[in-house]
GROMACS .gro file of C-alpha atoms in nm:
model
  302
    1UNK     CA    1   0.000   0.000   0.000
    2UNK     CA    2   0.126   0.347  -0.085
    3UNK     CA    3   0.224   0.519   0.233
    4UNK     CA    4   0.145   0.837   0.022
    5UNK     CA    5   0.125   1.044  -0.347
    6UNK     CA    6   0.484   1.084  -0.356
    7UNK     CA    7   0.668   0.858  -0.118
    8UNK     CA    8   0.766   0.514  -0.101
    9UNK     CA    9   0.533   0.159  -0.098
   10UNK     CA   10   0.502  -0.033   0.165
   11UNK     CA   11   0.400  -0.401   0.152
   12UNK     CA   12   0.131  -0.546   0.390
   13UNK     CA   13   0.198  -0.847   0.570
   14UNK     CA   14  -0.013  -1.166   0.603
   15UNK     CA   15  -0.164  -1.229   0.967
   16UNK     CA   16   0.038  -1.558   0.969
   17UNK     CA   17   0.022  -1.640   1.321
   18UNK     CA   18  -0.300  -1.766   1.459
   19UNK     CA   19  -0.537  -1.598   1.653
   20UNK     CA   20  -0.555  -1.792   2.029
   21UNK     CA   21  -0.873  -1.865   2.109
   22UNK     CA   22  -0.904  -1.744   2.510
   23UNK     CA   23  -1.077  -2.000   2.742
   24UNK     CA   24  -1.462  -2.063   2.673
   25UNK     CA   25  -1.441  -1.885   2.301
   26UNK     CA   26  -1.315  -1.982   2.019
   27UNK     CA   27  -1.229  -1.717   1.695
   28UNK     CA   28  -1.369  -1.744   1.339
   29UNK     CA   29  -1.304  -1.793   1.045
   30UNK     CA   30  -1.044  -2.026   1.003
   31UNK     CA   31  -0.986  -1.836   0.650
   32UNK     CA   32  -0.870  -1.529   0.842
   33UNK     CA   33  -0.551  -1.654   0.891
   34UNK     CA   34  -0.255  -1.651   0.634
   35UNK     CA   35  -0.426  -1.314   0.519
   36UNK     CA   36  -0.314  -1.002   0.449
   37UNK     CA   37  -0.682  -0.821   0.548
   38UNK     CA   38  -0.948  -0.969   0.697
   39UNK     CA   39  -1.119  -0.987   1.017
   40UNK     CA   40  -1.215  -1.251   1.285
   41UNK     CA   41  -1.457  -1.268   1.471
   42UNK     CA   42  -1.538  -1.402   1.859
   43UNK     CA   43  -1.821  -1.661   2.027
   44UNK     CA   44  -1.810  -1.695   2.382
   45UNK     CA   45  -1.990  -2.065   2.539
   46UNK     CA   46  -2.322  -1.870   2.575
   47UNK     CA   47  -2.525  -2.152   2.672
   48UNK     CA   48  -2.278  -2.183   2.996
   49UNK     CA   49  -2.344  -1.774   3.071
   50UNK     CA   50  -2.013  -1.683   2.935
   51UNK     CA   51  -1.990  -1.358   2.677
   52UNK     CA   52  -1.759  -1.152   2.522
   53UNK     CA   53  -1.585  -0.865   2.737
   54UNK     CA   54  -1.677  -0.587   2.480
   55UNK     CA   55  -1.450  -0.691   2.272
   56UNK     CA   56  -1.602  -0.896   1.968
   57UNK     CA   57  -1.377  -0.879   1.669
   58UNK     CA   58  -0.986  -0.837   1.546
   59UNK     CA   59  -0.859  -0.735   1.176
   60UNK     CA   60  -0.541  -0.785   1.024
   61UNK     CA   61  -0.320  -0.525   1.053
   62UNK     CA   62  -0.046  -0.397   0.740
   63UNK     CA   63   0.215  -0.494   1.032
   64UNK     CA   64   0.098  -0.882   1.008
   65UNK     CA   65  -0.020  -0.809   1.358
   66UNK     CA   66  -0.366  -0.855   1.495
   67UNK     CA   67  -0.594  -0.569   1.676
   68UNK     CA   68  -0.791  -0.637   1.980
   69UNK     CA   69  -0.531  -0.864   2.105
   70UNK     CA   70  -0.726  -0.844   2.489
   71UNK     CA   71  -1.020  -0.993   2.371
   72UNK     CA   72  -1.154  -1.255   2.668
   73UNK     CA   73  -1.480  -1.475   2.753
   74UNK     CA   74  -1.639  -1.372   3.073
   75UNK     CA   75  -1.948  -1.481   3.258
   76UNK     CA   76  -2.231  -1.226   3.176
   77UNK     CA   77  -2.348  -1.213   3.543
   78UNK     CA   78  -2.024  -1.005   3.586
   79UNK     CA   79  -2.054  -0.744   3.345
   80UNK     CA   80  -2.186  -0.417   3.475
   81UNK     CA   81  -2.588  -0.350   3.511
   82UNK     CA   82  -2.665  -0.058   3.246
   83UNK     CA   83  -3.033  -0.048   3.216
   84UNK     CA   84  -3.269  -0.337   3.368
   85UNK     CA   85  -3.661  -0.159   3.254
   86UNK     CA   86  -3.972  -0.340   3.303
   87UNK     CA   87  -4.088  -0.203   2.947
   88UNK     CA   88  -4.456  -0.040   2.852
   89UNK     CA   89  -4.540   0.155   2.564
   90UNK     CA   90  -4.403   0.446   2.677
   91UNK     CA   91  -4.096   0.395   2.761
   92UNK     CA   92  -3.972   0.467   2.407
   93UNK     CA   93  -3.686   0.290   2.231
   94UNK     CA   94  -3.357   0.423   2.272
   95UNK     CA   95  -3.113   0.190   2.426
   96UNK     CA   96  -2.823   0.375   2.540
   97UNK     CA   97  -2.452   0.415   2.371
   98UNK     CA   98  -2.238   0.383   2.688
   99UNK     CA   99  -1.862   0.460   2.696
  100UNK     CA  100  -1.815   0.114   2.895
  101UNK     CA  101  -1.890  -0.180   2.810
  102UNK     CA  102  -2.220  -0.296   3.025
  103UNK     CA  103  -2.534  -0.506   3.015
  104UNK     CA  104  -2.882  -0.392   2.957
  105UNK     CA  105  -3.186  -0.581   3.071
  106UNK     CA  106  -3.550  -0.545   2.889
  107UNK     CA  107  -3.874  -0.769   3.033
  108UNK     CA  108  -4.143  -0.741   2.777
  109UNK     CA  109  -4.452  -0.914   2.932
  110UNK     CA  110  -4.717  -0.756   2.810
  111UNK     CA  111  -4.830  -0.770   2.425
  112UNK     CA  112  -4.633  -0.562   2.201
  113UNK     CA  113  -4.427  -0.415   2.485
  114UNK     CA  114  -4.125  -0.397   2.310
  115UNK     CA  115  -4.251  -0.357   1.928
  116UNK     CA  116  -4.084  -0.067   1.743
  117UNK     CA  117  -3.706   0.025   1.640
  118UNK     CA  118  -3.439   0.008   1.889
  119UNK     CA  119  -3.154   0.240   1.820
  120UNK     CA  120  -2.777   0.276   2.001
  121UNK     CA  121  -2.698  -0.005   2.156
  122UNK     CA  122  -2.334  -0.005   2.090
  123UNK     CA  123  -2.039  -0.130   2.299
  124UNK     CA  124  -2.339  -0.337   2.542
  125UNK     CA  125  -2.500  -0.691   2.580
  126UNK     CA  126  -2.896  -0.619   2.502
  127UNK     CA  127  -3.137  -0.875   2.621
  128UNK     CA  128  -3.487  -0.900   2.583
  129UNK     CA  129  -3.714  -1.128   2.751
  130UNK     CA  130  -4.004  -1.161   2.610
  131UNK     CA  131  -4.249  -1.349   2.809
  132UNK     CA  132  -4.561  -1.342   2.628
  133UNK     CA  133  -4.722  -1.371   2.307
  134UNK     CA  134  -4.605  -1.040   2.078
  135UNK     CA  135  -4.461  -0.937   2.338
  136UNK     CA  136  -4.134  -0.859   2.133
  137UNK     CA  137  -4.337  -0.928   1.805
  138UNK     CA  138  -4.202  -0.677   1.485
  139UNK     CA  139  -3.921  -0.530   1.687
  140UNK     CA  140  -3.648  -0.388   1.494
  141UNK     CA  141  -3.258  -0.309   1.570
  142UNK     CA  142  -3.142  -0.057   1.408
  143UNK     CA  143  -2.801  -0.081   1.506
  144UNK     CA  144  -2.497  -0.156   1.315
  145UNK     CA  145  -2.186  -0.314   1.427
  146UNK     CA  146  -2.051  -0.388   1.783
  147UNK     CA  147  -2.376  -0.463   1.951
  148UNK     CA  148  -2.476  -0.784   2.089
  149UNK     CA  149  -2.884  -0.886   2.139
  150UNK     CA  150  -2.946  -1.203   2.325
  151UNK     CA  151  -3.313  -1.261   2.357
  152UNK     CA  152  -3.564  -1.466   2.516
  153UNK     CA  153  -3.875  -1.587   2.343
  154UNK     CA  154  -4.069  -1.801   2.665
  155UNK     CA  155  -4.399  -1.654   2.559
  156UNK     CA  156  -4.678  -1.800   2.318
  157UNK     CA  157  -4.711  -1.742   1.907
  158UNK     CA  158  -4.520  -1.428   1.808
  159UNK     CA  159  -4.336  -1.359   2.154
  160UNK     CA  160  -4.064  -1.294   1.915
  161UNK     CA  161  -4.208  -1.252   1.584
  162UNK     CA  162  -4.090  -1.109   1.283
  163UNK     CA  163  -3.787  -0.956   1.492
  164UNK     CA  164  -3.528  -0.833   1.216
  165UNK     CA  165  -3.219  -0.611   1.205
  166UNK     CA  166  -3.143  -0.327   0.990
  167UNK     CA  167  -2.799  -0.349   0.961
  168UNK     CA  168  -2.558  -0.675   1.032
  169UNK     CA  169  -2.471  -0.649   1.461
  170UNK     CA  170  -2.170  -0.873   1.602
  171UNK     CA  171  -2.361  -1.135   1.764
  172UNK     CA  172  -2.766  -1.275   1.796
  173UNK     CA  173  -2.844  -1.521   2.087
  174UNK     CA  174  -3.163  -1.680   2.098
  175UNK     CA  175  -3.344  -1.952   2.321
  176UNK     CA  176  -3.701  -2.033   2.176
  177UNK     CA  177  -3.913  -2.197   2.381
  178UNK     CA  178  -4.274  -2.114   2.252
  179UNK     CA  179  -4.467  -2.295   1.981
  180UNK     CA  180  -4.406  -2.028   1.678
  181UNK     CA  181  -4.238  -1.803   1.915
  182UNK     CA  182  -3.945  -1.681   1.659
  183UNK     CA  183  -4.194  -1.688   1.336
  184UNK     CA  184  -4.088  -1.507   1.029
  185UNK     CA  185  -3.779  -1.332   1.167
  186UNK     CA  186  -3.464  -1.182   0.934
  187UNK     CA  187  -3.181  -1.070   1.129
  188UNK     CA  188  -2.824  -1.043   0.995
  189UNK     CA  189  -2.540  -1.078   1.229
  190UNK     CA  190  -2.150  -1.256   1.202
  191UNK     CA  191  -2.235  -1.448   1.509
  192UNK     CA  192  -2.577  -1.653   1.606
  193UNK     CA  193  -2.634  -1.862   1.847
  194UNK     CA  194  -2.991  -2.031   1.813
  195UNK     CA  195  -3.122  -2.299   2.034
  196UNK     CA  196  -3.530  -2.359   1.828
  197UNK     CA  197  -3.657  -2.600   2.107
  198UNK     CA  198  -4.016  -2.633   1.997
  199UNK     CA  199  -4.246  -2.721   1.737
  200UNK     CA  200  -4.245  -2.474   1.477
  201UNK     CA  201  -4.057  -2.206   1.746
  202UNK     CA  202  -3.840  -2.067   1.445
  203UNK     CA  203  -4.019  -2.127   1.141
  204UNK     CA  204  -4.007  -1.936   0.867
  205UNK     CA  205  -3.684  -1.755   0.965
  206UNK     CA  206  -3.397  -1.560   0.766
  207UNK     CA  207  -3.061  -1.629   0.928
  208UNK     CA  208  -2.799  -1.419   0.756
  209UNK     CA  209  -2.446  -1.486   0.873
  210UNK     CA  210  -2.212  -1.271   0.744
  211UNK     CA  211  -1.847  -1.329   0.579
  212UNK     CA  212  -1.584  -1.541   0.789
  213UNK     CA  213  -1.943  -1.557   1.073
  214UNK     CA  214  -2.031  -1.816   1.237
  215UNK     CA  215  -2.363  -2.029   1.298
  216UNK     CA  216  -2.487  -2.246   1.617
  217UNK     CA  217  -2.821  -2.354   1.534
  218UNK     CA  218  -3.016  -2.634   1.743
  219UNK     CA  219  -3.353  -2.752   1.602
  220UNK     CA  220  -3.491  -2.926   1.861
  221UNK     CA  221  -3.847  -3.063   1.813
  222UNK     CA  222  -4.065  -3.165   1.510
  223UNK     CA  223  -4.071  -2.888   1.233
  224UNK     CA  224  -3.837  -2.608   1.460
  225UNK     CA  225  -3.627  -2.466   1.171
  226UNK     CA  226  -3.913  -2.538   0.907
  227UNK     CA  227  -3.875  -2.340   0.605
  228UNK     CA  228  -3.590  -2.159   0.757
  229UNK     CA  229  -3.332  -2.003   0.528
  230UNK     CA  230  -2.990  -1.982   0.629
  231UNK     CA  231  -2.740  -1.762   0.395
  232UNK     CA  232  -2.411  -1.815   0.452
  233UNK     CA  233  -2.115  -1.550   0.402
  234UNK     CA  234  -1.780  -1.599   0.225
  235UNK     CA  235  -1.567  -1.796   0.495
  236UNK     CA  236  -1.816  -1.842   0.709
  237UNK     CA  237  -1.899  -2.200   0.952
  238UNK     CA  238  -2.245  -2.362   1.038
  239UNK     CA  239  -2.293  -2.612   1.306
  240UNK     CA  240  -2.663  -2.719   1.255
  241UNK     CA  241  -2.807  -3.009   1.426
  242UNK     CA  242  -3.163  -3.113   1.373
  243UNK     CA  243  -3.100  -3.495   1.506
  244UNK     CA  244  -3.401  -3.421   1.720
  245UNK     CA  245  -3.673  -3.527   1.479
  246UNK     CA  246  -3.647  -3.619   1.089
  247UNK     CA  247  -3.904  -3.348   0.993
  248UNK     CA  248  -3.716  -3.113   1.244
  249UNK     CA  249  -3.518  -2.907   0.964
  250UNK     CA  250  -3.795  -2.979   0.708
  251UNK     CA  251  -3.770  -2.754   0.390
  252UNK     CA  252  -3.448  -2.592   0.535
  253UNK     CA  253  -3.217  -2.447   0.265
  254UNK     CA  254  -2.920  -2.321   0.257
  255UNK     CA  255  -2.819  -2.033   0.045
  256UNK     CA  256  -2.534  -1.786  -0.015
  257UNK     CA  257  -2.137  -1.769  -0.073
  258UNK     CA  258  -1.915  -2.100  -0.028
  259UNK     CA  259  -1.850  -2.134   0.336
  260UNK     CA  260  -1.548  -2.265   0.488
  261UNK     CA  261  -1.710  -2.580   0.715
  262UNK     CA  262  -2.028  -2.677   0.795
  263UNK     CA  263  -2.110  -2.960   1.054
  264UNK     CA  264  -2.461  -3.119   1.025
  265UNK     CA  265  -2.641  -3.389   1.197
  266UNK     CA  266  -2.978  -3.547   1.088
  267UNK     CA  267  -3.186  -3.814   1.238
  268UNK     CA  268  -3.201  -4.003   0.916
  269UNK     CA  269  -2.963  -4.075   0.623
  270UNK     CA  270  -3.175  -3.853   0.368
  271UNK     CA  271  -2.993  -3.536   0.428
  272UNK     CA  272  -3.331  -3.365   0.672
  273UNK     CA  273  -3.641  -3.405   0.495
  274UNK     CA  274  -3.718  -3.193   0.214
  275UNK     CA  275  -3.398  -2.976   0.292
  276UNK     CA  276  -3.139  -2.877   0.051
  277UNK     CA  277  -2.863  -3.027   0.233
  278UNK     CA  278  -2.781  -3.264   0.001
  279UNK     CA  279  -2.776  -3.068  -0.273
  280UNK     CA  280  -2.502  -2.827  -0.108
  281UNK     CA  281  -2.355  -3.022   0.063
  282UNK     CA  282  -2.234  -3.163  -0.314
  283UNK     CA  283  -2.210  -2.848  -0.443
  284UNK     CA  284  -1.963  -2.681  -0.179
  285UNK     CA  285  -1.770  -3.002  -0.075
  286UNK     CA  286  -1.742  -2.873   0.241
  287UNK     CA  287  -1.959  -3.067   0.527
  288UNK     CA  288  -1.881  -3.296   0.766
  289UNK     CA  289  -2.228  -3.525   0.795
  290UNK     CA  290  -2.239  -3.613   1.150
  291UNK     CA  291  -2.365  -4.013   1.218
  292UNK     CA  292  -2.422  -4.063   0.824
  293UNK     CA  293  -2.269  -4.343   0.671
  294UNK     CA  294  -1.997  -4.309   0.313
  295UNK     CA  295  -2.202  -4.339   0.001
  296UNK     CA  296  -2.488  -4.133   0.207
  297UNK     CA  297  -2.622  -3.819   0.087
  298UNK     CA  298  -2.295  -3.650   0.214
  299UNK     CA  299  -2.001  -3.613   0.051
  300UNK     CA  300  -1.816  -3.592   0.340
  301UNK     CA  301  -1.869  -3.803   0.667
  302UNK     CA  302  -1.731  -3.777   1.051
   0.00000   0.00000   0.00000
């Protein structure tokens, strides 16, 4: 890269030493490294209560060093209380954009408590528990970049409904626990972590994982990711299990760029019913079928 107009050129180096992953998180993509630009990103073991520590990416610098190098897991019950609102409609919508890192705290138990755009948000942990049915239904985060939503959907149909994001955030957490809870969402993040426990709890959704992202998803009951489409960035890896049920990840496709890995288990050797798996899965070369045996639909088998 030209250092400037008239002076000399300077020649980036490649990020050839490996990111380490710090205890409880691991970094993606594995693509990052070796290159000369680029960015990685960081999942904490969420389902064990640990996070990130405000920290949730690192980019290659021209040095062939990476940024962020203090990046850490930590347990979320010891990041700092921001906001913690009982929410009604008026309240408003404007999380805040704190200069330290913190954790703010939403109950939405009433219908349509928490419908409307969220702005700010940056630098913070939001999470939303939505208790009821539309209680959180059509709720919108406009935020882009370092912001991390982890929500809650306990309630009945539409507790969660047709959430989406405007612009792609670091990381979306998710438990679903309601029958059509998580209908008809569309959010775009680099991180997700999904856990679809019940029938139908996520169908319908758009799961957009951006370039060198990464992908958790648990389908755990009969038709729990149905029809859900999952686009996949340039680099990016998808764990998806739907070994719960063989019409759990029923009509699931998969869409997008060629990822670098993606790990899936079924609970039959058809490749999930009606999914496109198998069809990828050829295409891209790059799964590892989990509990699928060689000449199955998989090209690849653990």
């Amino acid at each position: 890269a030209w250092t400037d107009d008239s002076q000399s050129c300077s020649t980036s180096r490649a990020c050839t030493n490996g990111l380490a992953n710090p205890q409880h998180g691991t970094w993606h993509s594995q693509r990052c490294v070796g290159q000369s630009s680029g960015t990685c990103y960081l999942s904490c073991d969420y389902d064990n209560g640990y996070v990130t520590n405000g920290i949730w990416s690192s980019v290659c610098n021209a040095d062939g060093e990476w940024t962020n190098p203090g990046a850490q897991c930590i347990l979320l019950s010891d990041v700092p209380i921001g906001q913690d609102m009982n929410m009604n409609s008026q309240d408003g919508y404007l999380m805040p954009s704190p200069g330290s890192f913190q954790h703010n705290k939403y109950t939405c138990d009433t219908a349509f408590d928490c419908t409307g755009t969220w702005a700010n948000g940056g630098n913070a942990i939001n999470s939303f528990d939505c208790t009821v049915a539309d209680a959180c239904r059509n709720i919108v985060f406009s935020q882009t970049g370092d912001m991390e939503i982890n929500m809650l959907c306990a309630g009945g149909i539409y507790s969660c409904g047709s959430a989406k994001t405007e612009g792609r955030i670091h990381k979306f957490s998710t438990t679903v626990t309601g029958n059509g809870a998580f209908r008809q969402g569309d959010v775009k993040a680099y991180i997700f972590e999904m856990n679809c426990i019940e029938m139908n709890s996520c169908l319908g959704f758009k799961i957009n994982v951006g370039d060198n992202g990464y992908l958790d998803l648990l389908c755990g009951d009969h038709s729990a990711c149905q029809s859900v489409t999952i686009t996949l960035g340039s680099g990016s890896i998808a764990v998806i299990d739907c070994s719960s049920s063989h019409v759990a990840c029923l009509s699931t496709n998969l869409v997008g760029g060629v990822p670098s890995k993606i790990t899936i288990t079924c609970a039959d050797n058809n490749g999930c019913e009606d999914s496109n798996f198998s069809n990828k899965c050829n295409a891209w070369g790059v799964c590892e079928c989990i509990g699928h045996s060689p000449g199955s639909w998989c090209p690849l088998v653990a």
